[in-house]
Amino acid sequence: MSPAVSRVLLHTVHLLTFVAVFATGVLLFVPDLRAAVTGGHSLVIREAHRWGGVVFAGLPAVLIAMVGARKIFVAPGVPTLRTYWQRLHTAFTVFLTVVFTVTGFVLWGKRFAPEPILEMSRALHDGLTYAVAPLVGLHLCEVGVAALVERIKMGETRQP
């Protein structure tokens, strides 16, 4: 698999699993919405959220292991403002994925965790959700603007 295809696949897998985990998390967090959408079957939603979290962390890890981190996370030749942004975005995404995964597993196995660890995990998991949701939206807008700028540049270079 080519590095370009593997990067697109990784991005797509991570986005789709994030949306699934985010949606089930919202349904868990807002009982009235859950009742309106599902009829109140929180056990099904809870299990979907937990196993979706496993896929959210596991599938990208498997893909990176299969393809190789060096092929996916290729350092650009010429550093630009955009490449610095991409590096920051990648580091931030990896960091948040690890934090969501660790805190999610602590919450999943709450009977094994001491109360202070459990409360810290709950606060981080919930608080980061509020921070990440708008960031994903901003990222999608940023990608759209970058693609538009690239198309405009390509149009400028094609003219005689």
mmCIF file of C-alpha atoms in Angstrom, residues 75-139:
data_model
loop_
_atom_site.group_PDB
_atom_site.id
_atom_site.type_symbol
_atom_site.label_atom_id
_atom_site.label_comp_id
_atom_site.label_asym_id
_atom_site.label_seq_id
_atom_site.Cartn_x
_atom_site.Cartn_y
_atom_site.Cartn_z
ATOM 1 C CA ALA A 75 8.476 14.421 7.084
ATOM 2 C CA PRO A 76 8.086 16.978 4.285
ATOM 3 C CA GLY A 77 11.189 18.121 2.458
ATOM 4 C CA VAL A 78 10.626 21.866 2.715
ATOM 5 C CA PRO A 79 9.351 23.185 6.061
ATOM 6 C CA THR A 80 6.468 25.608 5.647
ATOM 7 C CA LEU A 81 3.832 27.023 7.954
ATOM 8 C CA ARG A 82 1.443 24.309 6.710
ATOM 9 C CA THR A 83 3.922 21.488 7.438
ATOM 10 C CA TYR A 84 4.502 22.831 10.944
ATOM 11 C CA TRP A 85 0.732 22.890 11.425
ATOM 12 C CA GLN A 86 0.468 19.304 10.163
ATOM 13 C CA ARG A 87 3.157 18.133 12.587
ATOM 14 C CA LEU A 88 1.423 19.887 15.485
ATOM 15 C CA HIS A 89 -1.926 18.438 14.415
ATOM 16 C CA THR A 90 -0.482 14.913 14.204
ATOM 17 C CA ALA A 91 1.193 15.153 17.617
ATOM 18 C CA PHE A 92 -1.980 16.586 19.165
ATOM 19 C CA THR A 93 -4.125 13.840 17.607
ATOM 20 C CA VAL A 94 -1.839 11.075 18.853
ATOM 21 C CA PHE A 95 -1.724 12.637 22.339
ATOM 22 C CA LEU A 96 -5.505 13.016 22.552
ATOM 23 C CA THR A 97 -6.068 9.486 21.243
ATOM 24 C CA VAL A 98 -3.830 8.116 23.986
ATOM 25 C CA VAL A 99 -5.538 10.215 26.685
ATOM 26 C CA PHE A 100 -9.037 9.254 25.487
ATOM 27 C CA THR A 101 -8.027 5.590 25.329
ATOM 28 C CA VAL A 102 -6.397 5.471 28.768
ATOM 29 C CA THR A 103 -9.190 7.397 30.491
ATOM 30 C CA GLY A 104 -11.794 5.329 28.650
ATOM 31 C CA PHE A 105 -10.252 2.070 29.849
ATOM 32 C CA VAL A 106 -10.079 3.430 33.418
ATOM 33 C CA LEU A 107 -13.785 4.322 33.234
ATOM 34 C CA TRP A 108 -14.607 0.948 31.707
ATOM 35 C CA GLY A 109 -12.853 -0.883 34.557
ATOM 36 C CA LYS A 110 -14.006 1.566 37.221
ATOM 37 C CA ARG A 111 -14.331 -1.065 39.937
ATOM 38 C CA PHE A 112 -10.555 -1.617 39.757
ATOM 39 C CA ALA A 113 -9.545 2.064 39.902
ATOM 40 C CA PRO A 114 -9.154 4.157 43.044
ATOM 41 C CA GLU A 115 -11.721 6.954 43.348
ATOM 42 C CA PRO A 116 -9.267 9.861 42.689
ATOM 43 C CA ILE A 117 -8.006 8.198 39.477
ATOM 44 C CA LEU A 118 -11.566 7.485 38.420
ATOM 45 C CA GLU A 119 -12.660 11.095 38.982
ATOM 46 C CA MET A 120 -9.613 12.469 37.146
ATOM 47 C CA SER A 121 -10.278 10.113 34.234
ATOM 48 C CA ARG A 122 -13.942 11.109 34.083
ATOM 49 C CA ALA A 123 -13.083 14.822 34.167
ATOM 50 C CA LEU A 124 -10.410 14.450 31.445
ATOM 51 C CA HIS A 125 -12.558 12.224 29.239
ATOM 52 C CA ASP A 126 -15.600 14.513 29.440
ATOM 53 C CA GLY A 127 -13.654 17.778 29.322
ATOM 54 C CA LEU A 128 -11.589 16.775 26.322
ATOM 55 C CA THR A 129 -14.775 15.831 24.498
ATOM 56 C CA TYR A 130 -15.946 19.439 24.786
ATOM 57 C CA ALA A 131 -12.586 20.630 23.462
ATOM 58 C CA VAL A 132 -12.168 18.100 20.654
ATOM 59 C CA ALA A 133 -15.620 18.386 19.057
ATOM 60 C CA PRO A 134 -15.108 21.979 17.847
ATOM 61 C CA LEU A 135 -11.495 21.215 16.926
ATOM 62 C CA VAL A 136 -12.625 18.442 14.569
ATOM 63 C CA GLY A 137 -15.054 20.879 12.962
ATOM 64 C CA LEU A 138 -12.307 23.500 12.607
ATOM 65 C CA HIS A 139 -9.976 20.897 11.166
#
